[in-house]
mmCIF file of C-alpha atoms and ligand atoms in Angstrom:
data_model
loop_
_atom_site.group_PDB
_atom_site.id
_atom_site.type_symbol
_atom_site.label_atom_id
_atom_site.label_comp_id
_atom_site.label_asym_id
_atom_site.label_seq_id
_atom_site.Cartn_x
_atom_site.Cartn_y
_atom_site.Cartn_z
ATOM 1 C CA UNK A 1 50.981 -178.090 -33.099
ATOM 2 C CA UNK A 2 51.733 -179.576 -36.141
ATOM 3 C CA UNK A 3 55.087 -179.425 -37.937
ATOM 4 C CA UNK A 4 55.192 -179.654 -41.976
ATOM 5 C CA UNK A 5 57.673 -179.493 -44.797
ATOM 6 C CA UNK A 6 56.711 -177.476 -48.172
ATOM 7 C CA UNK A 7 58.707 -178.903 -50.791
ATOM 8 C CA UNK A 8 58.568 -178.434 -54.455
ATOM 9 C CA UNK A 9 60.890 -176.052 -57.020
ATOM 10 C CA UNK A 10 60.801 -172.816 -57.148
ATOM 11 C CA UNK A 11 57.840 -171.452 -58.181
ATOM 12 C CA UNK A 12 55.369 -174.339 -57.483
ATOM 13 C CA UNK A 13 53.941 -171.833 -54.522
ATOM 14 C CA UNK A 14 55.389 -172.428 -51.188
ATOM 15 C CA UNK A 15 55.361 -169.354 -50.155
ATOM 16 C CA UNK A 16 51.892 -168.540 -51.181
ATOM 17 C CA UNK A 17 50.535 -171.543 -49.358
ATOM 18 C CA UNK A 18 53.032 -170.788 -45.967
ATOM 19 C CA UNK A 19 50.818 -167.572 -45.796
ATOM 20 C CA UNK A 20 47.441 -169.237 -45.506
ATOM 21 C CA UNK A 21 48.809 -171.681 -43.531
ATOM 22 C CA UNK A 22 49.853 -168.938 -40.948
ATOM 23 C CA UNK A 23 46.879 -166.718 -41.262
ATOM 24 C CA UNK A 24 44.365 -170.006 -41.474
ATOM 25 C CA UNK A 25 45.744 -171.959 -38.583
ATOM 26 C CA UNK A 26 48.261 -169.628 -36.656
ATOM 27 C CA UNK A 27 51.512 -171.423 -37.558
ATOM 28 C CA UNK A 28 54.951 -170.038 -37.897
ATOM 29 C CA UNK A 29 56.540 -169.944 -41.780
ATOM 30 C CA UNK A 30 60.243 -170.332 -41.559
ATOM 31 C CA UNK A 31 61.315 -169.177 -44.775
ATOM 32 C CA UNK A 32 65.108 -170.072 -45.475
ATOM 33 C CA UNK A 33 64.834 -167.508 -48.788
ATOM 34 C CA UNK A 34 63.310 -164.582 -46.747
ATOM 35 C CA UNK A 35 65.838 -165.176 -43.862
ATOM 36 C CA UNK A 36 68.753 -164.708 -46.405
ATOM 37 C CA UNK A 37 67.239 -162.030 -48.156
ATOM 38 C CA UNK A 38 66.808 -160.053 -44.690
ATOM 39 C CA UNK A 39 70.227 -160.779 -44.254
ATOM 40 C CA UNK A 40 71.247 -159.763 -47.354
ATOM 41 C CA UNK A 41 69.171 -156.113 -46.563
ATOM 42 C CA UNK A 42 70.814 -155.964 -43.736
ATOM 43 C CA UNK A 43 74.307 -155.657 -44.399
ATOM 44 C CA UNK A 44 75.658 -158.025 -42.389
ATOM 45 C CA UNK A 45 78.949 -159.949 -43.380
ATOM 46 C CA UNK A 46 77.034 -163.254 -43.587
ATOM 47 C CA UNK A 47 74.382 -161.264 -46.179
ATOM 48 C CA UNK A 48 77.013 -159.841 -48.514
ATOM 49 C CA UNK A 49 78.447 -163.168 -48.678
ATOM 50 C CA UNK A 50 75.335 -164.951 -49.625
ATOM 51 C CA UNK A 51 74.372 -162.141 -51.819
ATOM 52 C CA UNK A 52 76.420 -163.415 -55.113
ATOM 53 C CA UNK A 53 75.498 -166.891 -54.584
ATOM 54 C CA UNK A 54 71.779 -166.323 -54.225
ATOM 55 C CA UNK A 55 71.544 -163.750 -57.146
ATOM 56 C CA UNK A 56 73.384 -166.764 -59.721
ATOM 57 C CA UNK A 57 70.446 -169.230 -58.295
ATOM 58 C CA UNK A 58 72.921 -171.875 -56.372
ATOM 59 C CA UNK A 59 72.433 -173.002 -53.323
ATOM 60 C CA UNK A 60 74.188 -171.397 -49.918
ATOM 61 C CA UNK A 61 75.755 -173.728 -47.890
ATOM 62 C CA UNK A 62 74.510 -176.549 -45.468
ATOM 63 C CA UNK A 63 76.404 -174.602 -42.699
ATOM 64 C CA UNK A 64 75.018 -171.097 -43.038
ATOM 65 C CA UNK A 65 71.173 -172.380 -43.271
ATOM 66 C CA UNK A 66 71.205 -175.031 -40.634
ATOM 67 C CA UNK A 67 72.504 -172.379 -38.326
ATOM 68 C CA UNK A 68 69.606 -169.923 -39.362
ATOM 69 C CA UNK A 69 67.084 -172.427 -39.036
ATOM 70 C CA UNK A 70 68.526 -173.743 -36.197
ATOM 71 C CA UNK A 71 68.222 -169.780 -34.236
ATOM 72 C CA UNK A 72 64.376 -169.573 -34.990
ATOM 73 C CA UNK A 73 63.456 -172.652 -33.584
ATOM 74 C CA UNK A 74 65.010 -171.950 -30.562
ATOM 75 C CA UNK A 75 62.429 -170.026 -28.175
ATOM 76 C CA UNK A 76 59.887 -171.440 -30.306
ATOM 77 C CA UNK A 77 58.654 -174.638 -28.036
ATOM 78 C CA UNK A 78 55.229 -174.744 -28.764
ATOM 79 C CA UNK A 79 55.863 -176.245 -32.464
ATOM 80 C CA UNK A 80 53.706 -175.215 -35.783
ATOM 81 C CA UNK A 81 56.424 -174.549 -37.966
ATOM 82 C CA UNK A 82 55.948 -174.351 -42.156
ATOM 83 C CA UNK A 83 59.242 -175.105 -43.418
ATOM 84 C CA UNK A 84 59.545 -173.403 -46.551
ATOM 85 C CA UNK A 85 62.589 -173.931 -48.787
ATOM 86 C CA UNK A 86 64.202 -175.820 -46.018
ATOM 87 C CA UNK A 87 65.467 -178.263 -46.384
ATOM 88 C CA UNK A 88 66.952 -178.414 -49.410
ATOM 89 C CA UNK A 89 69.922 -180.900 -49.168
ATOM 90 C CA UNK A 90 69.749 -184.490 -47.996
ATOM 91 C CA UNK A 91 72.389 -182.914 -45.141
ATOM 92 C CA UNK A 92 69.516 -180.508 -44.071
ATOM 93 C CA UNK A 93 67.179 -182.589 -44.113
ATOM 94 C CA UNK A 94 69.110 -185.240 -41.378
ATOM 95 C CA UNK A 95 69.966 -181.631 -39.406
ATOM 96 C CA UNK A 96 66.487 -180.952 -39.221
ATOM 97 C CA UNK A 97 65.195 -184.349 -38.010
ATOM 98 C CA UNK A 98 67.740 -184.077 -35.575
ATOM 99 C CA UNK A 99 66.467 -180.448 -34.486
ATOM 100 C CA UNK A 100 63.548 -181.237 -34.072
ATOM 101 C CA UNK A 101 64.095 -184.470 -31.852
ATOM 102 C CA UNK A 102 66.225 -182.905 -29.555
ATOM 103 C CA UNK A 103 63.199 -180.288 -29.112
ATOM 104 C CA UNK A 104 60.634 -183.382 -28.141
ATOM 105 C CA UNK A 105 59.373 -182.309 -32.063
ATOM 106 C CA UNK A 106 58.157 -184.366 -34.838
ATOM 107 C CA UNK A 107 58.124 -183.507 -38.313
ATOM 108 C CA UNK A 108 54.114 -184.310 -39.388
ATOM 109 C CA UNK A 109 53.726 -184.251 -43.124
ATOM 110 C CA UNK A 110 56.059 -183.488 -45.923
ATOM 111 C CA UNK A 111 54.211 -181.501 -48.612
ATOM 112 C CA UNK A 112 55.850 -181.850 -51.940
ATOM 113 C CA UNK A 113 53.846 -179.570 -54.776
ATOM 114 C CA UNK A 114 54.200 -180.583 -58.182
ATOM 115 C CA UNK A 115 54.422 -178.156 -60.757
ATOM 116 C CA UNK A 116 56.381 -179.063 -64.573
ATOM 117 C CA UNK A 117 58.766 -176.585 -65.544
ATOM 118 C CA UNK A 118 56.756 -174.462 -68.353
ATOM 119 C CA UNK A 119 54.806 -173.535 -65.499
ATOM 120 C CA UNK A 120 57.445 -172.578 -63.306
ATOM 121 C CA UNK A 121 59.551 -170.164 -65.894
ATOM 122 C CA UNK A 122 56.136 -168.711 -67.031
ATOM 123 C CA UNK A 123 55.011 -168.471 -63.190
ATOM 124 C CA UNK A 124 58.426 -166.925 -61.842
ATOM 125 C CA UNK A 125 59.579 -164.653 -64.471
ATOM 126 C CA UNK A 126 56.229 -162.069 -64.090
ATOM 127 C CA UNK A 127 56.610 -162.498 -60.010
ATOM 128 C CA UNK A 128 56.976 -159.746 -58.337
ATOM 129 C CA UNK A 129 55.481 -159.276 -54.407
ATOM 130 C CA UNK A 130 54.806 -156.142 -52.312
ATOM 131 C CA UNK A 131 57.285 -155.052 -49.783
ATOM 132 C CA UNK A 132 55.026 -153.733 -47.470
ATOM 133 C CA UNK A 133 52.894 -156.797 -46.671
ATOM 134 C CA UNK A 134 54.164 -159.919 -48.866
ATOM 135 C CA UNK A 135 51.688 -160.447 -51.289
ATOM 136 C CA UNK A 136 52.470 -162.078 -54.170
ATOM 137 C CA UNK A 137 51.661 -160.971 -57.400
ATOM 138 C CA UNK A 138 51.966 -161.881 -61.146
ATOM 139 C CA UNK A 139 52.450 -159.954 -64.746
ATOM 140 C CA UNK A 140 49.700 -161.905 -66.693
ATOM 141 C CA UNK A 141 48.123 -164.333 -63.954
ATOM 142 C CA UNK A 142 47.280 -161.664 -60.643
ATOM 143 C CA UNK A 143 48.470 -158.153 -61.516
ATOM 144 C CA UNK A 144 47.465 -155.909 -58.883
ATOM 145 C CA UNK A 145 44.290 -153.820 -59.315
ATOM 146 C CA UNK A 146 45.900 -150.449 -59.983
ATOM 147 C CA UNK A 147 49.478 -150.727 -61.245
ATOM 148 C CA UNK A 148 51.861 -150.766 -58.456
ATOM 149 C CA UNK A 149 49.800 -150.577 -55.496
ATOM 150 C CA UNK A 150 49.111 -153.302 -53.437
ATOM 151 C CA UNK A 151 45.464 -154.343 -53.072
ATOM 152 C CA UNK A 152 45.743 -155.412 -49.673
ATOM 153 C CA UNK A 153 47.844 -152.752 -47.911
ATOM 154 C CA UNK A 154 47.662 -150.044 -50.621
ATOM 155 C CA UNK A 155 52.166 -149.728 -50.376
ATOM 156 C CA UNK A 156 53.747 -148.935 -53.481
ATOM 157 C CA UNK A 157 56.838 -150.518 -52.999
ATOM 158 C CA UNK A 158 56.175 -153.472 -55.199
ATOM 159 C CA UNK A 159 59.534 -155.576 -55.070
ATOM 160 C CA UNK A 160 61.059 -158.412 -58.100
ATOM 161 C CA UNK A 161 63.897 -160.465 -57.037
ATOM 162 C CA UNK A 162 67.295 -160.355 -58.407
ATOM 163 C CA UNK A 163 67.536 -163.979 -58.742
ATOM 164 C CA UNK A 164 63.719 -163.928 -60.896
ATOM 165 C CA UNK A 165 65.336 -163.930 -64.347
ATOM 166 C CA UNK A 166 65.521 -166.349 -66.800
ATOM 167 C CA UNK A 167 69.652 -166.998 -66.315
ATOM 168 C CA UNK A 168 69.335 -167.483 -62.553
ATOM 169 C CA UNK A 169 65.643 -169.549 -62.410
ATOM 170 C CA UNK A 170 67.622 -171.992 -64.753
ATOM 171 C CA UNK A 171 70.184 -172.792 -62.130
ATOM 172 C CA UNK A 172 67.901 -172.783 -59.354
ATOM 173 C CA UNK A 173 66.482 -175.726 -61.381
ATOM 174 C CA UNK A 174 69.229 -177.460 -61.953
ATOM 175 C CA UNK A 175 69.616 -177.159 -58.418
ATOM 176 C CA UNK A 176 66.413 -178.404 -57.060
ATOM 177 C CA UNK A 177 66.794 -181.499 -59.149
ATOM 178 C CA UNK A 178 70.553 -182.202 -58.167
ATOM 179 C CA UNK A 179 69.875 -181.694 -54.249
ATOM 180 C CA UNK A 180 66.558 -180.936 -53.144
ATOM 181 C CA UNK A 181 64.391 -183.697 -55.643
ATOM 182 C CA UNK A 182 66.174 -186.810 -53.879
ATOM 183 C CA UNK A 183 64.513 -185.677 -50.721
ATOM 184 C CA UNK A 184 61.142 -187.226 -51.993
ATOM 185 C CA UNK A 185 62.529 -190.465 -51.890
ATOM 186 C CA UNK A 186 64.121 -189.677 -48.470
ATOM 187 C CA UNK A 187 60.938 -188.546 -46.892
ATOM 188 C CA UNK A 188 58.320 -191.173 -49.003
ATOM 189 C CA UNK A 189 60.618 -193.910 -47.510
ATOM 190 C CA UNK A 190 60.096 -192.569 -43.727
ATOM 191 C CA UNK A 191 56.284 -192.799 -44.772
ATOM 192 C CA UNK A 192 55.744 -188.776 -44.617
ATOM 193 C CA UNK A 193 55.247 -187.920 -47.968
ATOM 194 C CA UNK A 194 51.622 -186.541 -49.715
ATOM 195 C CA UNK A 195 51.803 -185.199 -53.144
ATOM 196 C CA UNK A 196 49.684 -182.347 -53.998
ATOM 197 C CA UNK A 197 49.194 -180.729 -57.677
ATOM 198 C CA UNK A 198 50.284 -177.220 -57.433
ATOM 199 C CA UNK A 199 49.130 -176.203 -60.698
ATOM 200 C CA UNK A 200 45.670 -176.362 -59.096
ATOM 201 C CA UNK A 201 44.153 -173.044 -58.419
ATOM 202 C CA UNK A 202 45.987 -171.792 -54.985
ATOM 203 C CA UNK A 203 42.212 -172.583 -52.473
ATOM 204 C CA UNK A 204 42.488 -176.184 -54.129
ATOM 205 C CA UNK A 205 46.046 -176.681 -53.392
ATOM 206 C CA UNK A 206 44.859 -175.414 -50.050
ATOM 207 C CA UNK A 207 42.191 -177.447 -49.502
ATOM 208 C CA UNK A 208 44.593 -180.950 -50.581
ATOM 209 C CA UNK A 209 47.417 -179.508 -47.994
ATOM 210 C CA UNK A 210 44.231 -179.063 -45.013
ATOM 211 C CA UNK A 211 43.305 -182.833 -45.979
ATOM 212 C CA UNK A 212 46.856 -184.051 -45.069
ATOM 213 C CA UNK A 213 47.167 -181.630 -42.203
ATOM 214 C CA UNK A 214 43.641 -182.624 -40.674
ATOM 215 C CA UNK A 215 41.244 -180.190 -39.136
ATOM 216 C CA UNK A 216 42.313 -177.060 -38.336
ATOM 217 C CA UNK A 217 42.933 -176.628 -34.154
HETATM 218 P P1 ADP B 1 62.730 -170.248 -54.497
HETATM 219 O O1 ADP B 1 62.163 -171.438 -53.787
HETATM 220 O O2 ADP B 1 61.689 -169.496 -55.254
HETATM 221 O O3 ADP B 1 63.935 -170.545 -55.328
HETATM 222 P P2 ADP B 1 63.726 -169.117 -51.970
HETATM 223 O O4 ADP B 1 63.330 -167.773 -51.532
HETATM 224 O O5 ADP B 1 63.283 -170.268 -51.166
HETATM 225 O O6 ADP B 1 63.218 -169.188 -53.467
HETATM 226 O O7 ADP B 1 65.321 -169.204 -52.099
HETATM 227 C C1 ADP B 1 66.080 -168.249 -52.800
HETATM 228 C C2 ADP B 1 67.558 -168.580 -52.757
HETATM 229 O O8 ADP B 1 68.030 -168.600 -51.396
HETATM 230 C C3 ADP B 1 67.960 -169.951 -53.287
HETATM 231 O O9 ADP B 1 68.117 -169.958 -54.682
HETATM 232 C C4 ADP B 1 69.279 -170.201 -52.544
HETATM 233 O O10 ADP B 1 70.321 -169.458 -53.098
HETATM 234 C C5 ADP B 1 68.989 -169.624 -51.169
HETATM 235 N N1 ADP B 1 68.407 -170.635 -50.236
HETATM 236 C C6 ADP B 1 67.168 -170.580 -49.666
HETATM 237 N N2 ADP B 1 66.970 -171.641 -48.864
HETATM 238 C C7 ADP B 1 68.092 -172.399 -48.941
HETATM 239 C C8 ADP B 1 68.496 -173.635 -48.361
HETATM 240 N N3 ADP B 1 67.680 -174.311 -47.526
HETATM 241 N N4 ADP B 1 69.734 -174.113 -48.654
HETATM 242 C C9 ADP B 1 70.548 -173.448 -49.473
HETATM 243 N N5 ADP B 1 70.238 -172.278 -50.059
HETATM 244 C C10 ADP B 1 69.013 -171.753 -49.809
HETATM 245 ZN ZN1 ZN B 2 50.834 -155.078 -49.502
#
């Protein structure tokens, strides 16, 4: 199966999109951001030493990602995989390819989501998602139906990230621009780059991300 990259700052909907993706076509979302947040939950020394760096909005290092990116692939074979915030270096993004090659992989469309950056602080600062299930939901734009209970799984334990506020989103800006943005150039020059608008309504964005996928298996 296919093997894509979302790319695109935080907030342009990566993970929203890695979920249809996974229920739509069966693939496997291999979220750098929820991996460090489990570790973080779990209290593992790795976690607690993340846990500072994440909640300021910087980056965690090359080292500690590539080796948690580098554990879910293996005993995965069969392929499918939705990067999502990974990679998000130029050094990740050379650890991947190679990851993937020595796997008999190849990396099948780069999905970069544009979204300006009024959008993003407006989108990220009323996120919050429910524990139980993952759905995503938003202050103004898709508050659930009765507050605090999740419309799809009924849970109550509706979760906001630490690193969701104003201080912290403008780092992890500064951020994506510094490290992540040159890997557009990186991946337009190897020819596997499609642009998509992700300020589109989230079945459009879907439907543009299908048309560079091709049909569904
Ligand atoms: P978002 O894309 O909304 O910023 P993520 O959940 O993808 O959120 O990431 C949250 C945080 O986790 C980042 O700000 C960073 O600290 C850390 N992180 C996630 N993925 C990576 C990565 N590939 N390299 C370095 N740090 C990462
Ligand atoms: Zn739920």
């Amino acid at each position: 199966m296919a093997n894509i990259i979302l790319l695109g700052p935080p907030g342009a909907g990566k993970g929203t999109q890695a979920k249809r993706l996974v229920e739509g076509r069966g693939m496997v979302q291999l979220s750098t951001g929820d991996m460090l947040r489990e570790a973080k939950t779990s209290g593992s020394e790795m976690g607690r030493k993340v846990a500072a760096v994440m909640a300021r909005g910087e980056l965690v290092t090359d080292e500690i990602v590539i080796g948690l990116i580098q554990e879910k692939l293996t005993g995965h074979a069969g392929g499918g995989f939705i990067f999502d915030g990974f990679p998000r270096t130029l050094a990740q993004a050379d650890a991947l390819g190679a990851l993937l090659a020595e796997m008999g992989q190849s990396l099948d469309a780069v999905i970069e989501m544009k979204v300006d950056d009024a959008a993003l602080v407006a989108r990220i600062t009323g996120r919050y998602t429910c524990g139980g299930c993952g759905a995503v939901y938003h202050d103004q734009a898709r508050p659930t139906k009765v507050t605090d209970v999740c419309d799809e799984c009924d849970s109550t334990n509706m979760v906001r990230r630490a690193d969701d506020t104003e201080d912290a989103l403008r780092t992890r800006l500064l951020e994506y621009y510094k490290k992540t943005s040159p890997l557009i150039g990186y991946y337009h020059a190897k020819g596997a780059l499609t642009s998509v608008d992700g300020l589109a309504e989230v079945a459009v964005v879907a439907a543009a991300i299908s048309k560079a996928l091709g049909a569904a298996p």
